[in-house]
PDB file of C-alpha atoms in Angstrom:
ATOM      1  CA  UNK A1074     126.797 100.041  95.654  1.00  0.00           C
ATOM      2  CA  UNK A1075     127.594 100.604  99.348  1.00  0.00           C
ATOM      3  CA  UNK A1076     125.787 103.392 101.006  1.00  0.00           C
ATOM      4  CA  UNK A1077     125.648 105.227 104.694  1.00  0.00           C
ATOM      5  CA  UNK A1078     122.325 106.559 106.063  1.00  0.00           C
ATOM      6  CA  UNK A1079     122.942 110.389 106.404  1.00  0.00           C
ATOM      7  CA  UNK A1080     124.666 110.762 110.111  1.00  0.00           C
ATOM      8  CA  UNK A1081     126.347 106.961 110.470  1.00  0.00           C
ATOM      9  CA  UNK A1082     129.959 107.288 111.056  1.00  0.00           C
ATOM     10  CA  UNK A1083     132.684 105.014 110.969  1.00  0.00           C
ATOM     11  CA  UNK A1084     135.120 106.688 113.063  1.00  0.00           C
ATOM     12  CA  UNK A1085     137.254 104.170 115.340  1.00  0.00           C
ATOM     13  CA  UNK A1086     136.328 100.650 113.325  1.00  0.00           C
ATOM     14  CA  UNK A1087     137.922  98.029 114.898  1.00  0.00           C
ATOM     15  CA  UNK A1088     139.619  96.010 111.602  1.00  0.00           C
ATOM     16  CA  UNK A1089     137.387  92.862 112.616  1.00  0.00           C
ATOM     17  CA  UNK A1090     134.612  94.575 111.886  1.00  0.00           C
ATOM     18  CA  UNK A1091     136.266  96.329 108.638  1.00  0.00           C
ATOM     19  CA  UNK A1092     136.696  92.543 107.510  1.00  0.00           C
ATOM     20  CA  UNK A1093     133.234  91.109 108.619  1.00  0.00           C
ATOM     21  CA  UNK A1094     131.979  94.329 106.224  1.00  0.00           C
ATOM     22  CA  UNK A1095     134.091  93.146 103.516  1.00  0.00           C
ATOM     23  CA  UNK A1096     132.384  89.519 103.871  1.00  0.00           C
ATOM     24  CA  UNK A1097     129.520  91.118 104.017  1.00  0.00           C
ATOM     25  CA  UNK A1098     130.278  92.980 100.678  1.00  0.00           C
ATOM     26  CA  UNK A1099     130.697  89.898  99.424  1.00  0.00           C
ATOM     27  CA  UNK A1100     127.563  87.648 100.165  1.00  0.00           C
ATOM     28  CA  UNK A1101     125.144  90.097  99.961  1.00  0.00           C
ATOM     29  CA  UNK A1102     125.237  89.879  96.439  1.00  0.00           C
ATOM     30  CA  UNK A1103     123.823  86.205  96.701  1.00  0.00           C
ATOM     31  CA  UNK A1104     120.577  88.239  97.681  1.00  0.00           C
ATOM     32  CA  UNK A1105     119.943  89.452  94.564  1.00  0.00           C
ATOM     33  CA  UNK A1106     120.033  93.093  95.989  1.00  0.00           C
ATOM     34  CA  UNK A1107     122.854  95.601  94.451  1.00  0.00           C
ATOM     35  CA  UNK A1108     122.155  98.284  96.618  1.00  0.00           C
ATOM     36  CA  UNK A1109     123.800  97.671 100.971  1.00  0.00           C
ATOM     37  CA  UNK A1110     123.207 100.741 103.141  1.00  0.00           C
ATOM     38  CA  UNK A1111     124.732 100.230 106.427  1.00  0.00           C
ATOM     39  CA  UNK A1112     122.559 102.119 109.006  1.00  0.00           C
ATOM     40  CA  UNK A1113     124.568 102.649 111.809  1.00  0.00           C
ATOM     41  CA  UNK A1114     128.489 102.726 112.937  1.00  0.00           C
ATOM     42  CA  UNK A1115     129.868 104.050 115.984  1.00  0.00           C
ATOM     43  CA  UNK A1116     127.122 106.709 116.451  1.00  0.00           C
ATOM     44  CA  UNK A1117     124.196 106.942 118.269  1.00  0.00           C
ATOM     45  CA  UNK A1118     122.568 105.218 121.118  1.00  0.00           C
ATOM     46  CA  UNK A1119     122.403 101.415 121.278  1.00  0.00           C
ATOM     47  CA  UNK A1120     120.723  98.540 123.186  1.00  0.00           C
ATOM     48  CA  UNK A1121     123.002  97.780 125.894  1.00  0.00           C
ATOM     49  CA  UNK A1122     121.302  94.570 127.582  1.00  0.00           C
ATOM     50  CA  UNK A1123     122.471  92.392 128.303  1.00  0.00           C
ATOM     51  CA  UNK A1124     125.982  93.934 127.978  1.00  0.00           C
ATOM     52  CA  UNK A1125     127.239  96.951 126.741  1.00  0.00           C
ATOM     53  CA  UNK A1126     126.849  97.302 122.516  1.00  0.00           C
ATOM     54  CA  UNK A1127     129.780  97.045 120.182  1.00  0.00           C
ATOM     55  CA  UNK A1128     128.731  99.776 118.030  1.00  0.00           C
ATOM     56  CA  UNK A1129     130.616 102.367 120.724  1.00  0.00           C
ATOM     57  CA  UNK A1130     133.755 100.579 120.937  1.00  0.00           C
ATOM     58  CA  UNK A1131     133.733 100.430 116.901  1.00  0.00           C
ATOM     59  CA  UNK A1132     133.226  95.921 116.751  1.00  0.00           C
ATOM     60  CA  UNK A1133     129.578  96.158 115.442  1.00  0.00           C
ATOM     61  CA  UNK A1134     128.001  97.562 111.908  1.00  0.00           C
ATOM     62  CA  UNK A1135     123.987  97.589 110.782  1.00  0.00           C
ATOM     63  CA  UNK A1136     122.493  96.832 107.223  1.00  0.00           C
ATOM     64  CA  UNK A1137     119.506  97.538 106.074  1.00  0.00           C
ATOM     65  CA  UNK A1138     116.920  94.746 105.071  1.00  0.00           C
ATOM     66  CA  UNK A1139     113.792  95.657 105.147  1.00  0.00           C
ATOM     67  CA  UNK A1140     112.280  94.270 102.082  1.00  0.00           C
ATOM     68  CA  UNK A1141     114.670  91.477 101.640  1.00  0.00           C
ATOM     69  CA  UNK A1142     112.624  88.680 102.191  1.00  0.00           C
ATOM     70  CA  UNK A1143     112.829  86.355 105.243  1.00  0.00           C
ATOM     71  CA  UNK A1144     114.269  83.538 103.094  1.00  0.00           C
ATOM     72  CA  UNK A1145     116.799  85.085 101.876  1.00  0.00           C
ATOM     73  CA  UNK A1146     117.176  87.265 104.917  1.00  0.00           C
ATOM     74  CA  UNK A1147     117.559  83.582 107.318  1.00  0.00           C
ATOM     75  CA  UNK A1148     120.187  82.604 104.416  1.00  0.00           C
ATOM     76  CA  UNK A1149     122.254  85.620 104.480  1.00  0.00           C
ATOM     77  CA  UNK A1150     122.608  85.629 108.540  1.00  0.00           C
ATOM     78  CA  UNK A1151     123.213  81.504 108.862  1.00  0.00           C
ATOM     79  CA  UNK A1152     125.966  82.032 105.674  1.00  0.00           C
ATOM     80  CA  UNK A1153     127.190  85.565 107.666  1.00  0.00           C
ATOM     81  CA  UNK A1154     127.460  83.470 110.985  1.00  0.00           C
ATOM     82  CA  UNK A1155     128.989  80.485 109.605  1.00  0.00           C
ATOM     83  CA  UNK A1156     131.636  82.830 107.684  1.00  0.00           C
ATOM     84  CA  UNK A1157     132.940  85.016 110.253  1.00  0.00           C
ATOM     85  CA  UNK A1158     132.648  81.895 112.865  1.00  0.00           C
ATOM     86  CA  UNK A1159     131.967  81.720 116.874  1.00  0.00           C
ATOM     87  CA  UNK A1160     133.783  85.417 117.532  1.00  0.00           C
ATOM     88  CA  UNK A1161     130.762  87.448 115.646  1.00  0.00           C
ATOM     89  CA  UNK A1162     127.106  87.910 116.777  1.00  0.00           C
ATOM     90  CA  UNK A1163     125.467  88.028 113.454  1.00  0.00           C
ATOM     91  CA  UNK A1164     121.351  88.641 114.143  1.00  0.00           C
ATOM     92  CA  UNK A1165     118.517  90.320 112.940  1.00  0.00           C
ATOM     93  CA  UNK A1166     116.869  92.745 114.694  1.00  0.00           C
ATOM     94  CA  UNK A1167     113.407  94.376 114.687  1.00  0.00           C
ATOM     95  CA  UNK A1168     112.152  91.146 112.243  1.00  0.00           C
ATOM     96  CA  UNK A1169     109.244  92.904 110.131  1.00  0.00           C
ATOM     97  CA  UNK A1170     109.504  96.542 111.512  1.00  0.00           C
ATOM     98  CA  UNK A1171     110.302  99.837 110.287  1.00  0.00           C
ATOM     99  CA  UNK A1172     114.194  99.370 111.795  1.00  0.00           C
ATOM    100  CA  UNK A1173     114.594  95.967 110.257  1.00  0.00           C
ATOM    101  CA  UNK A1174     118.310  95.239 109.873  1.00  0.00           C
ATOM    102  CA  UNK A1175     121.389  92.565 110.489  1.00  0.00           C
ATOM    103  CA  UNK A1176     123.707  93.356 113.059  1.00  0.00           C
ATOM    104  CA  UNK A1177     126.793  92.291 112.629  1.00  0.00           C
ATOM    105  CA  UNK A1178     129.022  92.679 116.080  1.00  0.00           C
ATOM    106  CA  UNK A1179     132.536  91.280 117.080  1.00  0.00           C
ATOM    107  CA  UNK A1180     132.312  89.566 120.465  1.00  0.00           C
ATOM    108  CA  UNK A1181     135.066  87.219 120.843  1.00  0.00           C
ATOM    109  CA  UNK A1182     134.825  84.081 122.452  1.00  0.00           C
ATOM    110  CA  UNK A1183     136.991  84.315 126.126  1.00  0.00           C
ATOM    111  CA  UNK A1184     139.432  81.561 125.575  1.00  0.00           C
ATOM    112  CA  UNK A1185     139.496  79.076 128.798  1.00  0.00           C
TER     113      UNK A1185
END
């Protein structure tokens, strides 16, 4: 089951981010949870240091994982990162707090 917290929105989702979701989706399930509730979209304020977040421009999603475990929680990111590759910032953020969760953000890679 895929789940918003009341207020996210999705309005404006870049389609690299509607395909990082979908890989999401998809290795979650190695994490024994059923249940993925992302947490925020394109709403809301973000962190912007050092550079601007990618939740306004519609390139970055959060899940919810408080109470996933680390070890399964370092599995899913390093299999998320190696998936999507160098373009996506996969990390989690507030490690053991209330606002636990992954963030998943497209930031491609300038090409040189």
């Amino acid at each position: 089951m895929i789940a918003l917290k009341p207020g996210v929105r999705l309005l404006g989702l870049s389609p690299q981010m509607v395909f990082a979701h979908t890989v999401v989706t998809s290795l979650w399930q190695d994490t024994g949870r059923r249940e993925i509730i992302i947490t925020s979209g394109t709403e809301g304020a973000h962190t912007d240091t050092p550079r601007p977040s990618g939740h306004y421009a519609g390139n970055a999603l959060d899940y919810r994982t408080k109470g996933l475990g680390r070890e399964s929680l370092e599995l899913l990111q390093r299999e998320l990162a190696n998936a999507l590759g160098p373009d996506f910032l996969v990390i989690v953020e507030d490690v053991g707090g209330e606002n636990e969760h992954l963030h998943v953000e497209w930031r491609p890679r300038r090409i040189t």
